[in-house]
Coordinates of C-alpha atoms in Angstrom, one line a residue:
X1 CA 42.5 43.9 -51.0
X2 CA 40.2 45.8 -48.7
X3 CA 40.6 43.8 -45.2
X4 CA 36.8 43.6 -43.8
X5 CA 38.7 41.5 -40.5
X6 CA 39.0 45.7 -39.5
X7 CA 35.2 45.3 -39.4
X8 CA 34.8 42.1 -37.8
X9 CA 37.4 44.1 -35.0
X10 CA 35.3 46.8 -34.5
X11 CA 32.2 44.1 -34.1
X12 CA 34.5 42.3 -31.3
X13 CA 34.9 45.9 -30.0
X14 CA 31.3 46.8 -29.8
X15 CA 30.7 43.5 -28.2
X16 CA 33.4 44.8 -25.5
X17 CA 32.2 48.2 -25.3
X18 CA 28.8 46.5 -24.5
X19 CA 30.3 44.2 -22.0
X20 CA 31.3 46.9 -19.9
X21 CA 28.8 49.4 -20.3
X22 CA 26.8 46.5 -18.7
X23 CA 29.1 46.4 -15.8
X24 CA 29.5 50.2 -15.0
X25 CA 25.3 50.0 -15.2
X26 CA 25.5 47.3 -12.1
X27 CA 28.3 48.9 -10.2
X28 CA 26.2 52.5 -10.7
X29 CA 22.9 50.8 -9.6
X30 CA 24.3 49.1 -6.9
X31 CA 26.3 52.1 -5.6
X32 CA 23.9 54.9 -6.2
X33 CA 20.9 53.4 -5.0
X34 CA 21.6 53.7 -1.5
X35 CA 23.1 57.4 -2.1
X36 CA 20.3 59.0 -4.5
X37 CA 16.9 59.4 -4.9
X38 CA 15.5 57.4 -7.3
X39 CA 14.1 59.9 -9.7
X40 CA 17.4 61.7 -9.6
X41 CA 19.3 58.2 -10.8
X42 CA 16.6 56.7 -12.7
X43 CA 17.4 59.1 -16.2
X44 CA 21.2 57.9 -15.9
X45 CA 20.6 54.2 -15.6
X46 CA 17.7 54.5 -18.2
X47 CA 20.1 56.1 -20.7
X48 CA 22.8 53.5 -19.6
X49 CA 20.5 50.7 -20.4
X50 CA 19.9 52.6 -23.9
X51 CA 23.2 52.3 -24.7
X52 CA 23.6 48.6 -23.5
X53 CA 20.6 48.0 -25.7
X54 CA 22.4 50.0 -28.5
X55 CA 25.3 48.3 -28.8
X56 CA 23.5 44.9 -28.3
X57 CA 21.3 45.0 -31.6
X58 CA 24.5 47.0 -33.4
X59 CA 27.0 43.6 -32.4
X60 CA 23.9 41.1 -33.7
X61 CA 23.1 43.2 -36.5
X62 CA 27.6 43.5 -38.0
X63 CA 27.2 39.8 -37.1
X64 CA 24.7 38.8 -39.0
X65 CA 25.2 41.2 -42.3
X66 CA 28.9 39.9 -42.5
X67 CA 29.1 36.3 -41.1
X68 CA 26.0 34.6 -40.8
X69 CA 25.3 34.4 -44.7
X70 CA 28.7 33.2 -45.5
X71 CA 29.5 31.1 -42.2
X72 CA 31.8 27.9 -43.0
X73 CA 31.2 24.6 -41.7
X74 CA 35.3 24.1 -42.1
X75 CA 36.1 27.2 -40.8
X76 CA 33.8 30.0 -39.2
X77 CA 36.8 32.8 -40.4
X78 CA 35.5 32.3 -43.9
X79 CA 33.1 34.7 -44.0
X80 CA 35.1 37.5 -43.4
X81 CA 37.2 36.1 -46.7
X82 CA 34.2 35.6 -48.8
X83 CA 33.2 38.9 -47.8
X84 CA 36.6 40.4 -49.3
X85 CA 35.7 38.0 -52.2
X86 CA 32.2 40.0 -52.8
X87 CA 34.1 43.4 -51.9
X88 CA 36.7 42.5 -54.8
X89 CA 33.5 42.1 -57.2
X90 CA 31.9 45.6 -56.3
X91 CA 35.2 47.1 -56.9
X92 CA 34.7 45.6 -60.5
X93 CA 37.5 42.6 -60.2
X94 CA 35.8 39.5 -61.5
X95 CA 36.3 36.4 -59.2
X96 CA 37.9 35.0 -62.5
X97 CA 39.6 35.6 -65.7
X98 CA 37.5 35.9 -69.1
X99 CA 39.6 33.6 -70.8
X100 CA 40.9 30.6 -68.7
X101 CA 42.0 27.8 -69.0
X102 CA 39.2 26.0 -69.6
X103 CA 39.2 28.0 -72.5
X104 CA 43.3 28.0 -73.5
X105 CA 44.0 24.9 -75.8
X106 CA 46.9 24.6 -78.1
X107 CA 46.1 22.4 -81.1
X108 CA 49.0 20.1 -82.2
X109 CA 49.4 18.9 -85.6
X110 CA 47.9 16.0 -86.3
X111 CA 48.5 12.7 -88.6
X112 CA 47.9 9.0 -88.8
X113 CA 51.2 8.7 -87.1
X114 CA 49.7 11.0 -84.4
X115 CA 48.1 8.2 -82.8
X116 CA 50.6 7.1 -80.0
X117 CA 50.1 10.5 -78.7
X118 CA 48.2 11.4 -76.2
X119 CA 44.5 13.3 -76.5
X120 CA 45.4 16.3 -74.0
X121 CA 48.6 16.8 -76.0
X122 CA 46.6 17.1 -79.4
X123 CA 44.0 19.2 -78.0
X124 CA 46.1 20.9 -76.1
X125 CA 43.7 19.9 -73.3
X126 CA 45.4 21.6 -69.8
X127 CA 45.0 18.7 -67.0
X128 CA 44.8 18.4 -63.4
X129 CA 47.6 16.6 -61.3
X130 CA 45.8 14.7 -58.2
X131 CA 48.6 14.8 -56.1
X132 CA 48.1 11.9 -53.0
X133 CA 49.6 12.1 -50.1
X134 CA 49.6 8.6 -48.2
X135 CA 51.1 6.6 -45.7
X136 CA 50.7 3.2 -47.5
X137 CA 47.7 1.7 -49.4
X138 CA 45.0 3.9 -50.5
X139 CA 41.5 2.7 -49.0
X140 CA 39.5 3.8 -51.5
X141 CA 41.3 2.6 -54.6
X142 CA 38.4 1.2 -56.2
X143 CA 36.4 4.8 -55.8
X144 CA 38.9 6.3 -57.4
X145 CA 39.3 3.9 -60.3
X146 CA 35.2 3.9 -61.0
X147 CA 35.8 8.0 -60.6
X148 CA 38.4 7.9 -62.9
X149 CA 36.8 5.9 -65.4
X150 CA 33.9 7.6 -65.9
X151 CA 35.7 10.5 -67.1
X152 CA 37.2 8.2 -70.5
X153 CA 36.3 9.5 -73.7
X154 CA 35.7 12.6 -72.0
X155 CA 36.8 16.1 -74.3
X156 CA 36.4 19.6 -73.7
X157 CA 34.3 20.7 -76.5
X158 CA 36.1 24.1 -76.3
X159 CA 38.9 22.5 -77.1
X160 CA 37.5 21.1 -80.4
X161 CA 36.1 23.7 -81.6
X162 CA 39.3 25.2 -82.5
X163 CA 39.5 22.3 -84.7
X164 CA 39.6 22.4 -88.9
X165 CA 36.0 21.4 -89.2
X166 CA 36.2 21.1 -93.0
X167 CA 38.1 17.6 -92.4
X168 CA 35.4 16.7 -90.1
X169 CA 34.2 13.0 -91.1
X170 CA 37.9 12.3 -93.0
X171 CA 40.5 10.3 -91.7
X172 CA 41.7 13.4 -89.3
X173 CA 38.6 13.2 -87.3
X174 CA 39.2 8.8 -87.7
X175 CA 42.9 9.3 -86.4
X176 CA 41.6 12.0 -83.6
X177 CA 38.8 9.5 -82.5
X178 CA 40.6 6.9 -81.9
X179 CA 43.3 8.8 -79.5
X180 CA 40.9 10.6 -78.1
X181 CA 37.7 8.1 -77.8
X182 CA 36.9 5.7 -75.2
X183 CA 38.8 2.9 -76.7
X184 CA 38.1 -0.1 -74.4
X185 CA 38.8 -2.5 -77.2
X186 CA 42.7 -1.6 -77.1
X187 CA 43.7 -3.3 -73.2
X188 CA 47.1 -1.7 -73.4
X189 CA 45.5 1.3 -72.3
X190 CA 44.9 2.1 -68.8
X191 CA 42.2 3.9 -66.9
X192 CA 44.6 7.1 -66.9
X193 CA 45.3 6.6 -70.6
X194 CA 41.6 6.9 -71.3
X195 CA 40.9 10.0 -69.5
X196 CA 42.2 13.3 -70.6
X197 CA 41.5 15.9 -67.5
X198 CA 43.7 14.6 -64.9
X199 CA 47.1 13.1 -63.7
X200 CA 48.1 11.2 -61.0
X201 CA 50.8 11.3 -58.8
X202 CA 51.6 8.7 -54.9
X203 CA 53.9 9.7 -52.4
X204 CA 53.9 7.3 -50.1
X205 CA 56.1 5.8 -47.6
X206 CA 59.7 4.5 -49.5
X207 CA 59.7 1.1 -50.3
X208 CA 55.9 0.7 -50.2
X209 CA 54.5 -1.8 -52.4
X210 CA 50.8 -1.0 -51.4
X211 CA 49.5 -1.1 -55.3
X212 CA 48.5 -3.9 -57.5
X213 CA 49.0 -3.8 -61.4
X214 CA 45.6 -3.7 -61.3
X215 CA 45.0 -0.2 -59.4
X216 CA 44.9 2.8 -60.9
X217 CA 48.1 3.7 -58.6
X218 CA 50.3 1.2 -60.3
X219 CA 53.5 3.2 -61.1
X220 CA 52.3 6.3 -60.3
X221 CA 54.7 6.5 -57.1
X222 CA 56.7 9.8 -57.3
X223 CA 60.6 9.0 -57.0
X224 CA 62.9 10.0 -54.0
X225 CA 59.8 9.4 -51.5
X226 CA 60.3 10.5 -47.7
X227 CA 58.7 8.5 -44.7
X228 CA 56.3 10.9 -42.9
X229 CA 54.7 11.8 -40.1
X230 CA 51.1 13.9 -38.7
X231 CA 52.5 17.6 -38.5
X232 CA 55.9 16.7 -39.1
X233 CA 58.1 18.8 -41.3
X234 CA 57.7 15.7 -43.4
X235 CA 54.8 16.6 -44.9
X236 CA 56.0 19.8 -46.5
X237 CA 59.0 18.0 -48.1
X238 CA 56.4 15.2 -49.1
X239 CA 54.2 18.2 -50.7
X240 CA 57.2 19.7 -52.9
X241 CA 58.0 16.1 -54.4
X242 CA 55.1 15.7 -55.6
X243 CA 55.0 19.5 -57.2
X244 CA 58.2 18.9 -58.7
X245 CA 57.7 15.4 -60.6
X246 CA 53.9 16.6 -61.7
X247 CA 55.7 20.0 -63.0
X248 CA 57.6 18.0 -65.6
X249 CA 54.4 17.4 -67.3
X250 CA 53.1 20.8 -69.7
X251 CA 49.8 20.0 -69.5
X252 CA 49.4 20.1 -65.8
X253 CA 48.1 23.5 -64.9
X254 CA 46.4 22.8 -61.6
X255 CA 47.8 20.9 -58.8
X256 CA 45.5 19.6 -56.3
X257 CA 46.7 17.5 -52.7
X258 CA 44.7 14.9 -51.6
X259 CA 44.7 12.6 -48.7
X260 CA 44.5 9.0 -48.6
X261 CA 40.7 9.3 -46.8
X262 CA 39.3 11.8 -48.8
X263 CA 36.8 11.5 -51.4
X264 CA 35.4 13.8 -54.6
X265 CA 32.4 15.2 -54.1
X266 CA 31.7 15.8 -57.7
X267 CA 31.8 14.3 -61.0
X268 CA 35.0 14.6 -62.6
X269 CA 33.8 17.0 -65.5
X270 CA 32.1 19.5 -62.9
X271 CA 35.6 19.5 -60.4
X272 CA 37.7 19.9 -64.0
X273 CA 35.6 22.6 -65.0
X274 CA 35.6 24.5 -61.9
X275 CA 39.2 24.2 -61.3
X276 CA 40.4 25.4 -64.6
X277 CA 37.4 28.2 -64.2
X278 CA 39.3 29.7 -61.4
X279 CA 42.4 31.8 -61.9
X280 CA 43.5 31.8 -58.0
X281 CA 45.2 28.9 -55.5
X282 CA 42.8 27.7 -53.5
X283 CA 45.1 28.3 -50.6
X284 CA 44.9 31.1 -47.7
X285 CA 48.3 33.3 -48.3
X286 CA 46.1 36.4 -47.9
X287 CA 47.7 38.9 -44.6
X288 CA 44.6 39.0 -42.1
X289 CA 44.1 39.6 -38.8
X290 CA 47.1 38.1 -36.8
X291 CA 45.1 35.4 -34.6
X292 CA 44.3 33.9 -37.8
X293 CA 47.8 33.6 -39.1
X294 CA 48.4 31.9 -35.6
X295 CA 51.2 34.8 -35.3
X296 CA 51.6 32.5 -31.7
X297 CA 53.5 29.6 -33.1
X298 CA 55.9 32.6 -35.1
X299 CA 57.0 34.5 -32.2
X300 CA 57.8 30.9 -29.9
X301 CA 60.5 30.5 -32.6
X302 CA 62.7 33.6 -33.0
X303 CA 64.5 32.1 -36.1
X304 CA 62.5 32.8 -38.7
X305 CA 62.7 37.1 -38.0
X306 CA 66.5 36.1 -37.8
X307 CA 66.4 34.5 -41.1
X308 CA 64.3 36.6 -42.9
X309 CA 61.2 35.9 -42.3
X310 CA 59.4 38.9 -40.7
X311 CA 56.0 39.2 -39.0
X312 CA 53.4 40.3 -41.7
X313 CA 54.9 37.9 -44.0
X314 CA 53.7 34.7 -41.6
X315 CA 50.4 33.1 -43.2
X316 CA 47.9 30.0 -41.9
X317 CA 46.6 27.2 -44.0
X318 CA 44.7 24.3 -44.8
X319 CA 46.9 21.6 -45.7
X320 CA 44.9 20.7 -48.7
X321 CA 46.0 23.2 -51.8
X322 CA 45.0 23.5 -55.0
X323 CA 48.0 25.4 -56.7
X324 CA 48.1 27.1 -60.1
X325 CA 51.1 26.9 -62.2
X326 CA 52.6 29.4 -61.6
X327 CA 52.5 28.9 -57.3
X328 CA 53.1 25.6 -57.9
X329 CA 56.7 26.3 -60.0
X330 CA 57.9 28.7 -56.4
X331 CA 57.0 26.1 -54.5
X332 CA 59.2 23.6 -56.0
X333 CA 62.9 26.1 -57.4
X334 CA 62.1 27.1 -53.6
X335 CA 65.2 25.5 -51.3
X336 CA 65.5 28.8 -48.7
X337 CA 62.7 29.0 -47.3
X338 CA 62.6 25.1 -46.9
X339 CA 65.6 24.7 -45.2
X340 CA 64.4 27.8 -43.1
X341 CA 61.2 25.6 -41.7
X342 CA 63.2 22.8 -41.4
X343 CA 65.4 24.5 -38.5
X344 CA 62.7 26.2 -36.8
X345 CA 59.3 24.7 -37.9
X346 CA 58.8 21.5 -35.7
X347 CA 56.6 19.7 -33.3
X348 CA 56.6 18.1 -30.0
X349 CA 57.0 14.3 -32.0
X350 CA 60.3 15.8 -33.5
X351 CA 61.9 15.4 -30.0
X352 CA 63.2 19.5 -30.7
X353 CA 60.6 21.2 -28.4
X354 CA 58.0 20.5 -26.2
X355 CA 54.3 20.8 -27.3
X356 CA 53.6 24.6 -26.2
X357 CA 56.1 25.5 -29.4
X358 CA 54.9 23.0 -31.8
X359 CA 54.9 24.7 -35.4
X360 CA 53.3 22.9 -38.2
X361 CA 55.5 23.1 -42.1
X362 CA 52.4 22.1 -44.1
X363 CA 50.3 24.1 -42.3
X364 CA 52.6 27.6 -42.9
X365 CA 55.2 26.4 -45.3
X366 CA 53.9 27.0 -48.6
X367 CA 51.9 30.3 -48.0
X368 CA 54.0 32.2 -46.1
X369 CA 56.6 31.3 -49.6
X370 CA 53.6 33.3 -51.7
X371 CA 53.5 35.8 -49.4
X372 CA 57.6 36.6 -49.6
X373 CA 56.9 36.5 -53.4
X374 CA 54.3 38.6 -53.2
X375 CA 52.0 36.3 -54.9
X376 CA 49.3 36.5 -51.1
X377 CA 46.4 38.2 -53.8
X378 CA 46.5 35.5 -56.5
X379 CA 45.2 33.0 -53.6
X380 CA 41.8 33.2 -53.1
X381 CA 41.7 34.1 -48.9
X382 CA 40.0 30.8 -48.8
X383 CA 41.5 27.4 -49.4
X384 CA 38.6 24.9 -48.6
X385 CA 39.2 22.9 -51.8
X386 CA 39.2 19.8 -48.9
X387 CA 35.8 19.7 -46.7
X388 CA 36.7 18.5 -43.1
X389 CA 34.1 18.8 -40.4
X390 CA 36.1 20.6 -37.3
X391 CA 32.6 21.5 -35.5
X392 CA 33.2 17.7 -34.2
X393 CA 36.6 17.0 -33.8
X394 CA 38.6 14.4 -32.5
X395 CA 41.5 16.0 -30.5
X396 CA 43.6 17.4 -33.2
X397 CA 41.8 15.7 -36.8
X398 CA 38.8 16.6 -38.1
X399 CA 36.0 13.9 -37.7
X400 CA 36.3 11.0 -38.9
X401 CA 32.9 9.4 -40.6
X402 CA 31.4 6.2 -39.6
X403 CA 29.9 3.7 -42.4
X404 CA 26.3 4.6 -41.2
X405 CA 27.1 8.7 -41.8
X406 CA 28.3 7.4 -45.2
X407 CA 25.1 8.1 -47.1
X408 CA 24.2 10.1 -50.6
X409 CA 22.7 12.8 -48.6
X410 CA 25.9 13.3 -46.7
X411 CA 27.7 14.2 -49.6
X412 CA 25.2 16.4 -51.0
X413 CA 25.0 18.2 -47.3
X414 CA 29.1 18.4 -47.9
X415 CA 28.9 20.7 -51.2
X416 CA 27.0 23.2 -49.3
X417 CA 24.0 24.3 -50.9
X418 CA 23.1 26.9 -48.5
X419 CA 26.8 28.7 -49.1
X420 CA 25.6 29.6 -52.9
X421 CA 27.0 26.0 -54.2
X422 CA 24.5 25.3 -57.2
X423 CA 26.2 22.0 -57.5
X424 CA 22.8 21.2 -59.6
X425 CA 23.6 23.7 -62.0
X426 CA 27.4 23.4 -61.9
X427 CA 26.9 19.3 -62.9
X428 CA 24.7 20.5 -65.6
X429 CA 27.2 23.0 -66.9
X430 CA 29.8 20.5 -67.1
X431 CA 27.7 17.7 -69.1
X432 CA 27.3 20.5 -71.7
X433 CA 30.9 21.4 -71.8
X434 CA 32.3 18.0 -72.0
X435 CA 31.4 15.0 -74.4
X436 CA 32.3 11.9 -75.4
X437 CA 34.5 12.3 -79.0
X438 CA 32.6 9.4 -80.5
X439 CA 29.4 11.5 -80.0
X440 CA 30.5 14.1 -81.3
X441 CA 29.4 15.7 -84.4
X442 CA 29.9 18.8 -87.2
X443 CA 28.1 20.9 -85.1
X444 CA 30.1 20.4 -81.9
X445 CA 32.7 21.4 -84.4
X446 CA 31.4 24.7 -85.8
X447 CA 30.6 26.0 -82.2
X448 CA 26.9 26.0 -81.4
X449 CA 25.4 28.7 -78.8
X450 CA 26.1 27.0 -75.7
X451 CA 24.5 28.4 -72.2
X452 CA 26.8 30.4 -70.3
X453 CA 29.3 27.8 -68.7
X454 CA 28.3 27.6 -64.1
X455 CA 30.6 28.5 -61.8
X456 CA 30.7 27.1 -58.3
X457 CA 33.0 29.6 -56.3
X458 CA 35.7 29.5 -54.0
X459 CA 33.7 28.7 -51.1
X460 CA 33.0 25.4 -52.4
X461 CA 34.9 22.2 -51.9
X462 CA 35.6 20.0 -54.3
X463 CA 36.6 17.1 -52.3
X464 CA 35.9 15.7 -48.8
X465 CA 37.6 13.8 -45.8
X466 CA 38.0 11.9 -43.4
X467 CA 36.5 8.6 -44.7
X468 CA 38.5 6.0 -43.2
X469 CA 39.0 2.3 -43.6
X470 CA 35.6 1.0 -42.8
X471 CA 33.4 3.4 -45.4
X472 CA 35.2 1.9 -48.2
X473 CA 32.4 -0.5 -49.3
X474 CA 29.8 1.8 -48.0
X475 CA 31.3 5.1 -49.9
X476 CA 31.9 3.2 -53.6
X477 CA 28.0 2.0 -52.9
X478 CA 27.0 5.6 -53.0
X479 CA 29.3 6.0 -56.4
X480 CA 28.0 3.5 -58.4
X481 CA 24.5 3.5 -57.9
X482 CA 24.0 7.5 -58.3
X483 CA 20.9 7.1 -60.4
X484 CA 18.9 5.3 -58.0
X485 CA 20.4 7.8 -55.0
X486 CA 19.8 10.6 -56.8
X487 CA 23.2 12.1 -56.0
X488 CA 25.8 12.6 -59.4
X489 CA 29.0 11.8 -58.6
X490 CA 30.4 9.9 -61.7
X491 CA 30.5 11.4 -65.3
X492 CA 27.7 10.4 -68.0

């Protein structure tokens, strides 16, 4: 990949260049003016300020033609990534695969007796694993159960396509409706059971008993849990747990880390369809310039070029991944490169070093491992699956929103609309793409014409944070009355 941080450089340069042109024009004013005439002097400092002028409008105008379209609320670096992302597209690389896998399903044979399997299995559906990272309780358990819920009876109609359509109406189609249809009648079935698009996975503090039988995190604890800590090395241990139990599923092809105070920002169709739309991590294991790989906390820690790890392998990122598969399967066989950041990776709470070495595992851990795999270019340069305002932070977390911020515009300001997020169109998309299978008909079957399925991008998160404690009420509010807010957020 073409790195345009060279450009952004030479911008910083010119903006230097400028600086002391300016200077040398003062000190030559100053100086000369008592030692030459003035119309001797004046065509010097006239084509001095030209240059200063110059250089001016050239900084403003680099600025502007690379940043300023593609600026990032989470992170002002971005547009210098998104950039790449648009250079990658000129160079005739498509910002995903033709066939993905919202498109890959693996039909399983089906019979009466089929019906104690599950719908994704039979359809071969792919799903997502929501992997949550917590401390305890979850706040916003009952968000996430409405959120849930409105994705039951939910099928990719790509999927059923591939389907025998002769048999459609027969007691196939019977059997196949009611595994896959929103069977509320049947109260053995949870709200996971009667969704197909996602899996859910807790790691929370051992010996935590924060879920009723009634959430929709009953039993979905990981095993083998660790107690963690903010920035502690913890978190990256916490991270690969959660990898390694959702891996034992098949059908989990996308592996997304959530935090206990974050909410989706879309319906869970739309964030399906975009995540199995994209072919890359939403992680940032891409080599750039080396004050954005925080090269800083590296070289205060001399074992990791003693162990292996060398300079233009060290990568920054968000904590919040979404992993393919195949990242996702390094991340958990990996027990080197661990035990590596467990040595030399730690922070001024570990008691190890004091706070002008602090290093951050969750923060490093998992790209730098792409990187030594040389796996950096399937990541997309980004990783803002996870919106976080750090314009207003507070100390060292993002901000944290108050009950009153908490409103339906909010979280249509957070998919951000002026980055190229058509979340309108995206939403739309999806609702064509998925159905209910006890709507469906012969002709979902046979495979009408169906408009050409929306893509949000990279650039655009799917989730959002930090909603603490308090929003909780205020936050499911804005869920479940979307029709009269005018914001979607549940599926139809």
């Amino acid at each position: 990949m073409v790195q345009l941080d060279i450009i952004l450089a030479v911008v910083g340069l010119l903006s230097c260049a400028n600086a002391v042109f300016y200077y040398i024009f003062v000190a030559i004013r100053a100086k000369w003016s008592q030692h030459c005439h003035r119309s001797a002097c004046k065509p010097i400092l006239w084509s001095l300020v030209g240059v200063s002028l110059v250089l001016i409008v050239g900084t403003a105008a680099a600025f502007w033609v690379l940043c300023f379209p593609f600026w990032h609320p989470v992170s002002g670096f971005i547009c210098v990534a998104k950039m790449n992302l648009l250079l990658e597209q000129w160079q005739g690389a498509a910002p995903q695969s033709h066939i993905t896998q919202l498109d890959s399903c693996r039909h399983s044979s089906i019979s009466p007796a089929t019906a104690s399997a599950s719908c994704a299995s039979i359809l071969g559906m792919p799903k997502i694993a929501l992997l949550f990272l917590a401390r305890d309780a979850l706040p916003h358990q009952e968000l996430w159960k409405a959120w849930l819920g409105s994705a039951a009876g939910l099928v990719n109609t790509k999927c059923v396509k591939g389907l025998p359509c002769q048999t459609f109406g027969s007691s196939y189609w019977q059997t196949l409706q009611e595994v896959c249809g929103d069977t509320h009648h049947n109260s053995n079935l949870t709200i996971l059971d009667r969704q197909h698009m996602f899996s859910v996975y807790v790691h929370n503090w051992p010996n935590s008993t924060a879920f009723d039988p009634d959430s929709v995190f009953y039993n979905q604890e990981v095993p083998y849990r660790v107690e963690t800590e903010w920035g502690g090395h913890s978190l990256a241990e916490a991270s690969k747990r959660l990898l390694r139990t959702a891996l034992q599923d098949p059908l989990n092809q996308r592996f997304v880390l959530i935090s206990e105070d974050s909410i989706p920002l879309y319906p869970p169709a739309t964030i399906y369809q975009q995540l199995m739309l994209e072919d890359k991590s939403r992680i940032n294991a891409c080599k750039l310039m080396f004050w954005r790989r925080q090269m800083n906390r590296y070289h205060k820690h001399p074992g990791f070029g003693n162990e292996g790890i060398m300079p233009d392998m060290w990568r920054k990122h968000w904590q919040w991944f979404a992993l393919i598969r195949k990242h996702a399967q390094v991340v958990a066989d990996d027990k080197t490169i661990i035990d590596i950041f467990a040595k030399h990776c730690y922070t001024f709470r570990e008691g190890k070093k004091n706070k002008e070495q602090e290093c951050f595992s969750d923060e490093h851990y998992i790209s730098t491992l792409l990187a030594m795999h040389g796996l950096d270019h399937e990541t997309d340069c980004l990783g803002v699956n996870m919106h976080a305002d750090w314009a207003h932070k507070n100390g060292s977390h993002p901000k944290a929103y108050t009950q009153e911020e908490t409103t339906p515009g909010l979280l249509s300001s957070l998919r951000l609309p002026l980055h190229g997020c058509n979340y309108d169109a995206a939403i739309d998309s999806s609702n064509h793409v998925f159905k209910h299978m006890n709507t469906l008909s012969e002709r979902d079957c046979i495979g009408d014409p169906q408009p050409p399925v929306q893509w949000l991008g990279y650039q655009c998160p799917m989730f959002a944070r930090k909603f603490p404690s308090d929003t909780v009420s205020t936050a499911l509010d804005v869920f479940m009355e979307q029709d009269s807010h005018g914001v979607q957020l549940l599926s139809r």
